[in-house]
mmCIF file of C-alpha atoms and ligand atoms in Angstrom:
data_model
loop_
_atom_site.group_PDB
_atom_site.id
_atom_site.type_symbol
_atom_site.label_atom_id
_atom_site.label_comp_id
_atom_site.label_asym_id
_atom_site.label_seq_id
_atom_site.Cartn_x
_atom_site.Cartn_y
_atom_site.Cartn_z
ATOM 1 C CA MET A 961 -17.364 -19.320 -15.539
ATOM 2 C CA SER A 962 -14.203 -18.858 -17.606
ATOM 3 C CA GLN A 963 -12.460 -15.456 -17.458
ATOM 4 C CA PRO A 964 -14.526 -12.788 -19.289
ATOM 5 C CA SER A 965 -12.784 -12.460 -22.648
ATOM 6 C CA HIS A 966 -12.866 -8.684 -23.181
ATOM 7 C CA LEU A 967 -11.802 -7.477 -19.736
ATOM 8 C CA ILE A 968 -8.113 -6.781 -19.198
ATOM 9 C CA PRO A 969 -7.143 -9.732 -16.997
ATOM 10 C CA VAL A 970 -5.902 -7.715 -14.005
ATOM 11 C CA ILE A 971 -7.097 -10.199 -11.402
ATOM 12 C CA PRO A 972 -8.663 -13.703 -11.338
ATOM 13 C CA PHE A 973 -12.341 -12.724 -11.569
ATOM 14 C CA SER A 974 -14.967 -14.488 -9.482
ATOM 15 C CA SER A 975 -16.958 -17.308 -11.002
ATOM 16 C CA ALA A 976 -20.217 -15.568 -10.036
ATOM 17 C CA VAL A 977 -21.455 -12.688 -12.194
ATOM 18 C CA MET A 978 -23.270 -10.094 -10.112
ATOM 19 C CA ASP A 979 -26.508 -8.503 -11.106
ATOM 20 C CA ARG A 980 -27.798 -6.357 -8.261
ATOM 21 C CA GLY A 981 -27.203 -5.394 -4.657
ATOM 22 C CA GLN A 982 -29.448 -4.608 -1.755
ATOM 23 C CA GLY A 983 -28.237 -3.724 1.728
ATOM 24 C CA SER A 984 -25.639 -6.241 2.853
ATOM 25 C CA TYR A 985 -26.382 -8.639 -0.008
ATOM 26 C CA VAL A 986 -25.511 -8.936 -3.680
ATOM 27 C CA PHE A 987 -27.333 -11.235 -6.098
ATOM 28 C CA ASP A 988 -25.820 -12.951 -9.127
ATOM 29 C CA THR A 989 -27.375 -13.317 -12.545
ATOM 30 C CA ASN A 990 -28.909 -16.634 -11.446
ATOM 31 C CA GLY A 991 -30.618 -14.902 -8.531
ATOM 32 C CA LYS A 992 -28.296 -16.472 -5.923
ATOM 33 C CA ARG A 993 -27.816 -14.288 -2.846
ATOM 34 C CA TYR A 994 -24.423 -13.522 -1.200
ATOM 35 C CA LEU A 995 -23.782 -11.869 2.155
ATOM 36 C CA ASP A 996 -21.125 -9.228 1.443
ATOM 37 C CA LEU A 997 -18.688 -9.163 4.363
ATOM 38 C CA THR A 998 -16.421 -6.687 2.567
ATOM 39 C CA SER A 999 -18.950 -4.018 1.471
ATOM 40 C CA GLY A 1000 -17.655 -4.381 -2.086
ATOM 41 C CA GLN A 1001 -14.044 -3.261 -1.905
ATOM 42 C CA PHE A 1002 -14.775 -1.747 1.575
ATOM 43 C CA CYS A 1003 -16.809 1.012 -0.066
ATOM 44 C CA THR A 1004 -20.585 0.522 0.268
ATOM 45 C CA VAL A 1005 -20.566 1.374 3.971
ATOM 46 C CA LEU A 1006 -24.285 2.224 4.026
ATOM 47 C CA GLY A 1007 -25.144 -0.947 2.134
ATOM 48 C CA HIS A 1008 -25.629 -1.668 -1.541
ATOM 49 C CA CYS A 1009 -28.148 0.566 -3.315
ATOM 50 C CA ASN A 1010 -29.474 2.128 -0.109
ATOM 51 C CA ALA A 1011 -32.733 3.638 -1.392
ATOM 52 C CA GLU A 1012 -32.642 6.735 0.823
ATOM 53 C CA VAL A 1013 -29.010 7.424 -0.097
ATOM 54 C CA GLN A 1014 -29.627 6.911 -3.793
ATOM 55 C CA ALA A 1015 -32.690 9.154 -3.825
ATOM 56 C CA GLN A 1016 -30.753 11.992 -2.169
ATOM 57 C CA ILE A 1017 -27.779 11.661 -4.530
ATOM 58 C CA ARG A 1018 -30.146 11.523 -7.520
ATOM 59 C CA GLU A 1019 -31.911 14.651 -6.359
ATOM 60 C CA LYS A 1020 -28.646 16.548 -5.797
ATOM 61 C CA THR A 1021 -26.982 15.425 -9.025
ATOM 62 C CA ALA A 1022 -30.096 16.267 -11.050
ATOM 63 C CA ARG A 1023 -29.101 19.912 -10.416
ATOM 64 C CA LEU A 1024 -25.346 19.806 -11.178
ATOM 65 C CA VAL A 1025 -22.764 17.061 -11.621
ATOM 66 C CA HIS A 1026 -19.550 18.720 -12.742
ATOM 67 C CA THR A 1027 -17.885 22.126 -12.985
ATOM 68 C CA SER A 1028 -14.490 23.299 -14.223
ATOM 69 C CA THR A 1029 -11.695 23.069 -11.679
ATOM 70 C CA SER A 1030 -11.804 26.741 -10.618
ATOM 71 C CA VAL A 1031 -15.604 26.960 -10.325
ATOM 72 C CA VAL A 1032 -17.125 25.936 -6.981
ATOM 73 C CA SER A 1033 -20.726 24.896 -6.416
ATOM 74 C CA GLY A 1034 -22.904 25.388 -3.338
ATOM 75 C CA GLU A 1035 -22.802 21.628 -2.782
ATOM 76 C CA VAL A 1036 -18.991 21.703 -2.644
ATOM 77 C CA VAL A 1037 -18.907 24.669 -0.256
ATOM 78 C CA ASP A 1038 -21.384 22.858 1.973
ATOM 79 C CA CYS A 1039 -19.318 19.663 1.795
ATOM 80 C CA ALA A 1040 -16.133 21.485 2.843
ATOM 81 C CA ARG A 1041 -18.048 22.984 5.788
ATOM 82 C CA GLN A 1042 -19.365 19.578 6.851
ATOM 83 C CA LEU A 1043 -15.956 17.895 6.485
ATOM 84 C CA HIS A 1044 -14.413 20.693 8.552
ATOM 85 C CA GLN A 1045 -17.000 19.970 11.258
ATOM 86 C CA ILE A 1046 -16.535 16.199 11.335
ATOM 87 C CA SER A 1047 -12.744 16.516 11.239
ATOM 88 C CA GLN A 1048 -13.175 18.008 14.760
ATOM 89 C CA ASP A 1049 -9.801 19.017 16.272
ATOM 90 C CA MET A 1050 -8.103 18.758 12.904
ATOM 91 C CA GLU A 1051 -10.160 21.791 11.744
ATOM 92 C CA ALA A 1052 -9.524 20.562 8.256
ATOM 93 C CA SER A 1053 -9.714 22.079 4.819
ATOM 94 C CA SER A 1054 -10.493 19.529 2.132
ATOM 95 C CA ILE A 1055 -10.457 18.642 -1.531
ATOM 96 C CA ILE A 1056 -12.667 16.051 -3.200
ATOM 97 C CA LEU A 1057 -10.909 13.718 -5.645
ATOM 98 C CA SER A 1058 -11.731 10.262 -6.997
ATOM 99 C CA THR A 1059 -9.657 7.368 -5.634
ATOM 100 C CA GLY A 1060 -7.521 6.342 -2.691
ATOM 101 C CA ALA A 1061 -4.279 6.344 -4.643
ATOM 102 C CA GLU A 1062 -5.087 9.820 -5.930
ATOM 103 C CA VAL A 1063 -5.609 11.325 -2.468
ATOM 104 C CA VAL A 1064 -2.501 9.594 -1.098
ATOM 105 C CA GLU A 1065 -0.472 11.114 -3.936
ATOM 106 C CA PHE A 1066 -2.106 14.490 -3.373
ATOM 107 C CA CYS A 1067 -1.105 14.454 0.307
ATOM 108 C CA LEU A 1068 2.455 13.369 -0.418
ATOM 109 C CA ARG A 1069 2.902 15.907 -3.184
ATOM 110 C CA TYR A 1070 1.951 18.769 -0.857
ATOM 111 C CA ALA A 1071 3.719 17.323 2.168
ATOM 112 C CA LYS A 1072 6.905 17.441 0.102
ATOM 113 C CA SER A 1073 6.316 20.884 -1.365
ATOM 114 C CA MET A 1074 5.157 22.465 1.919
ATOM 115 C CA GLN A 1075 8.135 21.012 3.751
ATOM 116 C CA GLY A 1076 10.639 21.614 0.942
ATOM 117 C CA LYS A 1077 11.831 18.063 1.562
ATOM 118 C CA ALA A 1078 11.657 14.880 -0.474
ATOM 119 C CA GLY A 1079 11.686 11.906 1.899
ATOM 120 C CA VAL A 1080 8.711 9.812 2.991
ATOM 121 C CA LEU A 1081 8.827 7.237 5.770
ATOM 122 C CA CYS A 1082 6.418 4.277 5.674
ATOM 123 C CA PHE A 1083 5.822 0.928 7.268
ATOM 124 C CA ASP A 1084 7.407 -2.002 5.476
ATOM 125 C CA LYS A 1085 3.921 -3.538 5.269
ATOM 126 C CA GLY A 1086 1.901 -0.503 4.194
ATOM 127 C CA TYR A 1087 -0.417 -0.426 1.203
ATOM 128 C CA HIS A 1088 -1.332 2.897 -0.367
ATOM 129 C CA GLY A 1089 -2.554 2.166 -3.893
ATOM 130 C CA LEU A 1090 -1.208 1.215 -7.286
ATOM 131 C CA THR A 1091 -0.774 4.366 -9.349
ATOM 132 C CA LEU A 1092 2.961 4.888 -9.813
ATOM 133 C CA GLY A 1093 3.354 7.415 -6.977
ATOM 134 C CA ALA A 1094 1.218 5.464 -4.528
ATOM 135 C CA GLN A 1095 2.863 2.231 -5.602
ATOM 136 C CA SER A 1096 6.249 3.715 -4.804
ATOM 137 C CA VAL A 1097 5.260 3.953 -1.111
ATOM 138 C CA THR A 1098 3.494 0.581 -1.082
ATOM 139 C CA PHE A 1099 5.457 -2.256 0.472
ATOM 140 C CA ALA A 1100 2.731 -4.850 1.000
ATOM 141 C CA GLY A 1101 1.157 -7.126 -1.538
ATOM 142 C CA ARG A 1102 2.250 -8.676 -4.742
ATOM 143 C CA TYR A 1103 2.438 -5.404 -6.688
ATOM 144 C CA ALA A 1104 4.512 -3.544 -4.115
ATOM 145 C CA ARG A 1105 7.184 -1.367 -5.608
ATOM 146 C CA PRO A 1106 8.752 0.849 -2.955
ATOM 147 C CA VAL A 1107 11.074 3.441 -4.479
ATOM 148 C CA VAL A 1108 14.017 3.256 -2.220
ATOM 149 C CA ALA A 1109 15.793 6.564 -2.893
ATOM 150 C CA GLU A 1110 13.255 8.857 -1.219
ATOM 151 C CA VAL A 1111 11.115 6.256 0.484
ATOM 152 C CA LEU A 1112 12.321 4.832 3.764
ATOM 153 C CA SER A 1113 10.653 2.145 5.802
ATOM 154 C CA VAL A 1114 10.527 0.930 9.358
ATOM 155 C CA PRO A 1115 9.317 -2.544 10.283
ATOM 156 C CA ALA A 1116 5.637 -2.808 11.143
ATOM 157 C CA PRO A 1117 5.096 -4.699 14.391
ATOM 158 C CA THR A 1118 3.196 -7.975 14.354
ATOM 159 C CA ALA A 1119 -0.532 -8.108 15.021
ATOM 160 C CA GLN A 1120 0.272 -8.717 18.705
ATOM 161 C CA TRP A 1121 2.056 -5.373 19.291
ATOM 162 C CA THR A 1122 4.012 -6.560 22.293
ATOM 163 C CA ALA A 1123 5.468 -3.928 24.621
ATOM 164 C CA GLU A 1124 8.924 -4.700 23.175
ATOM 165 C CA GLU A 1125 7.632 -4.234 19.639
ATOM 166 C CA ILE A 1126 6.055 -0.916 20.520
ATOM 167 C CA SER A 1127 9.225 0.519 22.008
ATOM 168 C CA ALA A 1128 11.399 -0.951 19.214
ATOM 169 C CA SER A 1129 9.072 0.571 16.633
ATOM 170 C CA LEU A 1130 9.144 4.029 18.255
ATOM 171 C CA GLU A 1131 12.912 3.854 18.583
ATOM 172 C CA ALA A 1132 13.311 2.921 14.910
ATOM 173 C CA ILE A 1133 11.078 5.806 13.830
ATOM 174 C CA ASP A 1134 12.937 8.239 16.095
ATOM 175 C CA GLN A 1135 16.287 7.095 14.678
ATOM 176 C CA VAL A 1136 15.249 7.462 11.041
ATOM 177 C CA MET A 1137 13.768 10.896 11.696
ATOM 178 C CA GLU A 1138 16.889 11.960 13.573
ATOM 179 C CA ALA A 1139 19.227 10.740 10.840
ATOM 180 C CA ASP A 1140 17.357 12.079 7.805
ATOM 181 C CA ASN A 1141 17.082 15.847 7.431
ATOM 182 C CA ASP A 1142 15.201 15.485 4.183
ATOM 183 C CA LEU A 1143 12.156 13.691 5.590
ATOM 184 C CA ALA A 1144 8.884 15.428 4.703
ATOM 185 C CA ALA A 1145 6.317 12.974 6.024
ATOM 186 C CA PHE A 1146 5.499 9.766 7.822
ATOM 187 C CA LEU A 1147 2.726 8.022 5.881
ATOM 188 C CA VAL A 1148 0.871 5.311 7.768
ATOM 189 C CA GLU A 1149 -2.463 3.476 7.877
ATOM 190 C CA PRO A 1150 -4.288 3.635 11.229
ATOM 191 C CA ILE A 1151 -4.881 -0.097 10.783
ATOM 192 C CA VAL A 1152 -2.363 -1.867 8.543
ATOM 193 C CA SER A 1153 -4.785 -3.797 6.378
ATOM 194 C CA VAL A 1154 -3.085 -5.460 3.399
ATOM 195 C CA GLY A 1155 -0.032 -5.946 5.605
ATOM 196 C CA GLY A 1156 -2.007 -8.313 7.873
ATOM 197 C CA MET A 1157 -4.745 -6.482 9.822
ATOM 198 C CA ILE A 1158 -2.387 -4.947 12.372
ATOM 199 C CA PHE A 1159 -4.119 -2.707 14.926
ATOM 200 C CA PRO A 1160 -1.712 -0.291 16.633
ATOM 201 C CA PRO A 1161 -2.470 0.748 20.190
ATOM 202 C CA ALA A 1162 -3.538 4.374 20.677
ATOM 203 C CA SER A 1163 -0.447 5.032 22.813
ATOM 204 C CA TRP A 1164 1.800 4.183 19.851
ATOM 205 C CA PHE A 1165 0.038 6.723 17.668
ATOM 206 C CA GLN A 1166 0.200 9.384 20.360
ATOM 207 C CA ALA A 1167 3.951 8.782 20.681
ATOM 208 C CA VAL A 1168 4.352 8.922 16.890
ATOM 209 C CA ARG A 1169 2.583 12.284 16.903
ATOM 210 C CA GLU A 1170 5.162 13.549 19.397
ATOM 211 C CA LEU A 1171 8.060 12.196 17.326
ATOM 212 C CA CYS A 1172 6.719 13.902 14.193
ATOM 213 C CA ASP A 1173 6.462 17.198 16.105
ATOM 214 C CA LYS A 1174 9.948 16.791 17.521
ATOM 215 C CA HIS A 1175 11.484 16.179 14.080
ATOM 216 C CA LYS A 1176 9.159 18.520 12.123
ATOM 217 C CA VAL A 1177 7.850 15.673 9.993
ATOM 218 C CA LEU A 1178 4.230 15.770 8.788
ATOM 219 C CA LEU A 1179 2.042 12.909 9.989
ATOM 220 C CA VAL A 1180 0.010 11.756 6.991
ATOM 221 C CA LEU A 1181 -2.685 9.175 7.691
ATOM 222 C CA ASP A 1182 -3.971 6.869 5.018
ATOM 223 C CA GLU A 1183 -7.581 6.484 6.161
ATOM 224 C CA CYS A 1184 -8.783 5.029 2.865
ATOM 225 C CA GLN A 1185 -10.204 2.035 4.735
ATOM 226 C CA THR A 1186 -10.582 3.378 8.260
ATOM 227 C CA GLY A 1187 -12.208 6.744 7.525
ATOM 228 C CA PHE A 1188 -15.865 7.727 7.508
ATOM 229 C CA GLY A 1189 -17.164 5.748 10.432
ATOM 230 C CA ARG A 1190 -15.400 2.404 10.101
ATOM 231 C CA THR A 1191 -13.954 2.513 13.633
ATOM 232 C CA GLY A 1192 -17.064 4.060 15.209
ATOM 233 C CA ASP A 1193 -15.812 7.639 14.855
ATOM 234 C CA TRP A 1194 -15.764 9.783 11.750
ATOM 235 C CA PHE A 1195 -12.045 9.077 11.451
ATOM 236 C CA ALA A 1196 -9.751 6.576 13.168
ATOM 237 C CA TYR A 1197 -7.486 9.354 14.503
ATOM 238 C CA GLN A 1198 -10.448 10.411 16.655
ATOM 239 C CA THR A 1199 -10.748 6.874 18.025
ATOM 240 C CA TYR A 1200 -7.024 6.875 18.837
ATOM 241 C CA GLY A 1201 -7.030 10.407 20.251
ATOM 242 C CA PHE A 1202 -4.488 12.419 18.276
ATOM 243 C CA VAL A 1203 -4.541 14.934 15.425
ATOM 244 C CA PRO A 1204 -2.742 14.202 12.133
ATOM 245 C CA ASP A 1205 -1.494 16.809 9.652
ATOM 246 C CA MET A 1206 -3.061 15.238 6.577
ATOM 247 C CA VAL A 1207 -5.627 12.513 5.973
ATOM 248 C CA ALA A 1208 -6.190 10.637 2.731
ATOM 249 C CA THR A 1209 -9.597 8.991 2.776
ATOM 250 C CA ALA A 1210 -11.521 7.108 0.102
ATOM 251 C CA LYS A 1211 -13.705 4.011 -0.254
ATOM 252 C CA GLY A 1212 -16.322 4.471 2.503
ATOM 253 C CA ILE A 1213 -16.620 8.219 2.031
ATOM 254 C CA GLY A 1214 -17.718 7.488 -1.560
ATOM 255 C CA LEU A 1215 -20.471 5.059 -0.476
ATOM 256 C CA GLY A 1216 -19.582 2.917 -3.524
ATOM 257 C CA TYR A 1217 -19.047 5.801 -5.943
ATOM 258 C CA PRO A 1218 -15.512 6.850 -7.006
ATOM 259 C CA VAL A 1219 -15.111 9.672 -4.494
ATOM 260 C CA ALA A 1220 -12.123 10.348 -2.234
ATOM 261 C CA VAL A 1221 -11.139 13.236 0.017
ATOM 262 C CA ALA A 1222 -7.872 14.730 1.269
ATOM 263 C CA LEU A 1223 -8.017 16.663 4.543
ATOM 264 C CA PHE A 1224 -5.303 19.113 5.579
ATOM 265 C CA ARG A 1225 -5.100 20.311 9.159
ATOM 266 C CA GLY A 1226 -6.261 23.919 9.502
ATOM 267 C CA ALA A 1227 -2.987 25.002 11.132
ATOM 268 C CA LEU A 1228 -1.042 23.600 8.180
ATOM 269 C CA ILE A 1229 -3.081 25.569 5.674
ATOM 270 C CA LYS A 1230 -2.539 28.759 7.719
ATOM 271 C CA ARG A 1231 1.226 28.145 7.743
ATOM 272 C CA SER A 1232 1.439 27.719 3.997
ATOM 273 C CA SER A 1233 1.872 31.040 2.205
ATOM 274 C CA SER A 1234 1.587 29.914 -1.408
ATOM 275 C CA LEU A 1235 -1.242 28.535 -3.492
ATOM 276 C CA LEU A 1236 -1.221 24.729 -3.685
ATOM 277 C CA THR A 1237 -1.694 24.529 -7.421
ATOM 278 C CA HIS A 1238 -3.600 21.396 -8.410
ATOM 279 C CA TYR A 1239 -5.593 20.376 -11.447
ATOM 280 C CA SER A 1240 -7.597 17.211 -11.829
ATOM 281 C CA SER A 1241 -10.708 16.995 -14.016
ATOM 282 C CA HIS A 1242 -12.949 15.813 -11.206
ATOM 283 C CA GLN A 1243 -11.571 17.751 -8.259
ATOM 284 C CA ASN A 1244 -14.321 19.279 -6.158
ATOM 285 C CA ASP A 1245 -17.056 18.032 -8.464
ATOM 286 C CA PRO A 1246 -20.606 18.694 -7.232
ATOM 287 C CA PHE A 1247 -21.134 14.966 -7.818
ATOM 288 C CA GLY A 1248 -18.514 13.990 -5.229
ATOM 289 C CA ALA A 1249 -19.834 16.604 -2.823
ATOM 290 C CA ALA A 1250 -23.388 15.281 -3.259
ATOM 291 C CA VAL A 1251 -22.179 11.807 -2.300
ATOM 292 C CA VAL A 1252 -20.200 12.976 0.748
ATOM 293 C CA ASN A 1253 -22.968 15.296 1.974
ATOM 294 C CA THR A 1254 -25.514 12.511 1.583
ATOM 295 C CA GLY A 1255 -23.298 10.140 3.566
ATOM 296 C CA ILE A 1256 -22.725 12.643 6.383
ATOM 297 C CA ASP A 1257 -26.442 13.448 6.580
ATOM 298 C CA TYR A 1258 -27.414 9.794 6.659
ATOM 299 C CA ILE A 1259 -24.832 8.832 9.282
ATOM 300 C CA ARG A 1260 -25.912 11.735 11.495
ATOM 301 C CA ARG A 1261 -29.662 11.240 11.075
ATOM 302 C CA HIS A 1262 -29.535 7.501 11.730
ATOM 303 C CA ASP A 1263 -26.882 7.589 14.476
ATOM 304 C CA VAL A 1264 -24.759 5.198 12.446
ATOM 305 C CA LEU A 1265 -21.531 5.843 14.393
ATOM 306 C CA VAL A 1266 -23.257 4.617 17.545
ATOM 307 C CA GLU A 1267 -24.419 1.570 15.605
ATOM 308 C CA VAL A 1268 -20.846 0.779 14.499
ATOM 309 C CA ARG A 1269 -19.574 1.169 18.063
ATOM 310 C CA GLU A 1270 -22.250 -1.188 19.294
ATOM 311 C CA LYS A 1271 -21.946 -3.816 16.529
ATOM 312 C CA GLY A 1272 -18.128 -3.948 16.382
ATOM 313 C CA PRO A 1273 -17.609 -5.647 19.780
ATOM 314 C CA ARG A 1274 -20.483 -8.062 19.078
ATOM 315 C CA VAL A 1275 -18.942 -9.185 15.787
ATOM 316 C CA LEU A 1276 -15.512 -9.395 17.439
ATOM 317 C CA GLY A 1277 -17.050 -11.501 20.224
ATOM 318 C CA ALA A 1278 -18.491 -13.900 17.642
ATOM 319 C CA LEU A 1279 -15.116 -14.108 15.899
ATOM 320 C CA GLU A 1280 -13.366 -14.787 19.209
ATOM 321 C CA ARG A 1281 -15.834 -17.563 20.005
ATOM 322 C CA LEU A 1282 -15.051 -19.079 16.621
ATOM 323 C CA THR A 1283 -11.313 -19.105 17.373
ATOM 324 C CA GLN A 1284 -12.059 -20.915 20.658
ATOM 325 C CA VAL A 1285 -13.750 -23.819 18.886
ATOM 326 C CA ASN A 1286 -11.928 -23.935 15.547
ATOM 327 C CA PRO A 1287 -8.159 -24.643 15.603
ATOM 328 C CA HIS A 1288 -7.747 -23.262 12.065
ATOM 329 C CA LEU A 1289 -8.827 -19.754 13.014
ATOM 330 C CA VAL A 1290 -6.617 -17.798 15.420
ATOM 331 C CA SER A 1291 -5.959 -14.266 16.685
ATOM 332 C CA ALA A 1292 -9.337 -12.595 16.269
ATOM 333 C CA ARG A 1293 -8.906 -8.821 16.349
ATOM 334 C CA GLY A 1294 -10.874 -5.748 15.423
ATOM 335 C CA LEU A 1295 -11.806 -2.138 15.942
ATOM 336 C CA GLY A 1296 -15.324 -1.021 15.100
ATOM 337 C CA LEU A 1297 -16.413 -2.883 11.986
ATOM 338 C CA MET A 1298 -12.899 -3.650 10.752
ATOM 339 C CA LEU A 1299 -11.888 -7.128 11.841
ATOM 340 C CA GLY A 1300 -9.353 -9.805 11.061
ATOM 341 C CA VAL A 1301 -8.554 -13.400 11.927
ATOM 342 C CA ASP A 1302 -5.595 -15.558 10.866
ATOM 343 C CA LEU A 1303 -5.806 -18.951 9.222
ATOM 344 C CA PHE A 1304 -3.727 -21.649 10.848
ATOM 345 C CA TYR A 1305 -2.953 -25.030 9.321
ATOM 346 C CA GLU A 1306 -0.078 -27.082 10.738
ATOM 347 C CA GLY A 1307 3.010 -26.876 8.523
ATOM 348 C CA VAL A 1308 1.536 -24.412 6.011
ATOM 349 C CA THR A 1309 3.746 -21.453 5.121
ATOM 350 C CA ASP A 1310 2.157 -20.247 1.857
ATOM 351 C CA TYR A 1311 -1.504 -19.606 2.637
ATOM 352 C CA ARG A 1312 -2.548 -18.514 -0.861
ATOM 353 C CA PRO A 1313 -3.835 -21.914 -2.090
ATOM 354 C CA ILE A 1314 -5.737 -22.614 1.108
ATOM 355 C CA TYR A 1315 -7.174 -19.086 1.233
ATOM 356 C CA HIS A 1316 -8.434 -19.450 -2.349
ATOM 357 C CA GLN A 1317 -10.181 -22.654 -1.351
ATOM 358 C CA VAL A 1318 -11.731 -20.963 1.677
ATOM 359 C CA SER A 1319 -12.989 -18.017 -0.344
ATOM 360 C CA ASP A 1320 -14.278 -20.230 -3.193
ATOM 361 C CA MET A 1321 -16.138 -22.470 -0.740
ATOM 362 C CA MET A 1322 -17.561 -19.445 1.074
ATOM 363 C CA LEU A 1323 -18.689 -17.994 -2.261
ATOM 364 C CA GLU A 1324 -20.323 -21.310 -3.073
ATOM 365 C CA ARG A 1325 -22.124 -21.095 0.284
ATOM 366 C CA GLY A 1326 -23.236 -17.503 -0.385
ATOM 367 C CA VAL A 1327 -20.689 -15.453 1.574
ATOM 368 C CA LEU A 1328 -18.199 -12.947 0.156
ATOM 369 C CA LEU A 1329 -15.022 -12.423 2.163
ATOM 370 C CA GLN A 1330 -11.462 -11.352 1.470
ATOM 371 C CA GLY A 1331 -8.020 -12.389 2.556
ATOM 372 C CA THR A 1332 -4.859 -10.383 2.955
ATOM 373 C CA ASP A 1333 -1.192 -10.803 3.883
ATOM 374 C CA GLY A 1334 -0.704 -13.525 1.287
ATOM 375 C CA GLY A 1335 -3.961 -15.229 2.238
ATOM 376 C CA HIS A 1336 -2.853 -15.722 5.845
ATOM 377 C CA THR A 1337 -5.430 -13.317 7.273
ATOM 378 C CA LEU A 1338 -9.153 -13.037 6.597
ATOM 379 C CA ARG A 1339 -10.546 -9.519 6.857
ATOM 380 C CA PHE A 1340 -14.102 -8.417 7.465
ATOM 381 C CA LEU A 1341 -15.236 -4.877 6.648
ATOM 382 C CA PRO A 1342 -19.009 -5.198 6.263
ATOM 383 C CA ASP A 1343 -21.390 -2.306 5.772
ATOM 384 C CA TYR A 1344 -22.356 -0.448 8.939
ATOM 385 C CA LEU A 1345 -26.037 -1.396 8.752
ATOM 386 C CA ILE A 1346 -25.407 -5.145 8.574
ATOM 387 C CA ASP A 1347 -27.451 -7.466 10.756
ATOM 388 C CA VAL A 1348 -25.056 -8.985 13.325
ATOM 389 C CA ALA A 1349 -27.089 -12.231 13.331
ATOM 390 C CA ALA A 1350 -26.367 -12.627 9.598
ATOM 391 C CA VAL A 1351 -22.637 -12.188 10.284
ATOM 392 C CA GLU A 1352 -22.821 -14.784 13.058
ATOM 393 C CA ASP A 1353 -24.524 -17.224 10.686
ATOM 394 C CA SER A 1354 -21.778 -16.669 8.129
ATOM 395 C CA PHE A 1355 -19.190 -17.465 10.824
ATOM 396 C CA PHE A 1356 -20.836 -20.871 11.309
ATOM 397 C CA VAL A 1357 -20.326 -21.438 7.588
ATOM 398 C CA LEU A 1358 -16.690 -20.315 7.925
ATOM 399 C CA ASP A 1359 -16.272 -22.770 10.793
ATOM 400 C CA GLU A 1360 -17.478 -25.647 8.618
ATOM 401 C CA VAL A 1361 -15.419 -24.597 5.603
ATOM 402 C CA CYS A 1362 -12.181 -24.317 7.620
ATOM 403 C CA ARG A 1363 -12.800 -27.722 9.216
ATOM 404 C CA ALA A 1364 -13.526 -29.294 5.832
ATOM 405 C CA LEU A 1365 -10.114 -28.096 4.678
ATOM 406 C CA SER A 1366 -8.291 -29.526 7.684
ATOM 407 C CA SER A 1367 -6.850 -32.410 5.657
ATOM 408 C CA VAL A 1368 -5.130 -30.224 3.002
HETATM 409 C C1 PLP B 1324 -5.110 1.799 2.942
HETATM 410 C C2 PLP B 1324 -5.325 2.025 1.470
HETATM 411 N N1 PLP B 1324 -4.809 3.108 0.879
HETATM 412 C C3 PLP B 1324 -4.985 3.365 -0.420
HETATM 413 C C4 PLP B 1324 -5.695 2.508 -1.220
HETATM 414 C C5 PLP B 1324 -5.863 2.797 -2.676
HETATM 415 O O1 PLP B 1324 -7.180 3.123 -2.947
HETATM 416 P P1 PLP B 1324 -7.728 3.021 -4.440
HETATM 417 O O2 PLP B 1324 -7.742 1.574 -4.780
HETATM 418 O O3 PLP B 1324 -9.084 3.648 -4.368
HETATM 419 O O4 PLP B 1324 -6.789 3.790 -5.306
HETATM 420 C C6 PLP B 1324 -6.248 1.352 -0.656
HETATM 421 C C7 PLP B 1324 -7.008 0.396 -1.484
HETATM 422 O O5 PLP B 1324 -7.208 -0.734 -1.133
HETATM 423 C C8 PLP B 1324 -6.065 1.106 0.732
HETATM 424 O O6 PLP B 1324 -6.569 0.021 1.308
#
């Protein structure tokens, strides 16, 4: 299909036009079925159009969808209570907003004002969204636009995280924090996704927590991809075993609806004496709360976190087996249901053309996947209810596609 003529051409749109979704599959207007290995844009974590989820959201939103910013609903109060519970040691207070970029900006705005400082430290491969504020702390991807005056960066280690890289990384962070008295926050993804599916070891995060305490810098986690069960815990910081000061989470927590949440550590809220004035038309909407409450209920009732913990290693095992037999797929890695593997073709330095061929051929064969890091890395973030056998079948297809491209 040619590009749809009345959509702003922000991205090369897929050739398939989608019509409906069910569970881990979407169907195009010709009735062709696709296995969705990316749960949309990593959002439909309980599957597409999950009937139980939709019925509960419909029932809740039939009562109330929206209120003015200063009016709270019972649904919102209940949501804040549930988020406080699942934030565990963070003992968080929360606000419901709409998108990942919006919650990242919310966190940074208050990190700066609470600290009375302007600087933000990031990884040089981080991705935090594309509104102007979020874009100014985004280093990875083609639209990156780090603002250098107040935004500092340290190099992200490679996907291998060697012992030398870990200590060099901690030393670099320590040095920047030591040298800059105006640093309000360190903003970092628990798994650097757009930057190349880089999974830090827990010990690195625990050491970063100590450095932030030592230098009185707030640790702000961008859990837009990793939050709400992706790693087998409610939040990735629980998997790693430390407590952040702020969490920006989106995508999965919205179950496919535009809902995002910022969490502030309870102790931080207690320390702050003034009101954190904020106005956004959809903040703390009963609609967003209905979605989040429905998600929490569903995950609890169906033991979904246990399911993610059980499926993650099985999918990683299948990916590892693939790398053992296919020379074009290397470095399988993953945590929970967030996985990556690198493409490898002798002599290739720009992986974009080859990645586009891989994804087009996979689409043709009925599988949706996504690349990152300039097409060098394939990433898999399926819904949590996906059938592992279906993923394994799709890896056989990936095997064939990557072999077919071996002559490029
Ligand atoms: C880690 C991370 N942070 C922030 C964002 C921005 O989220 P949104 O696109 O909902 O604004 C994204 C989106 O991909 C993301 O992956």
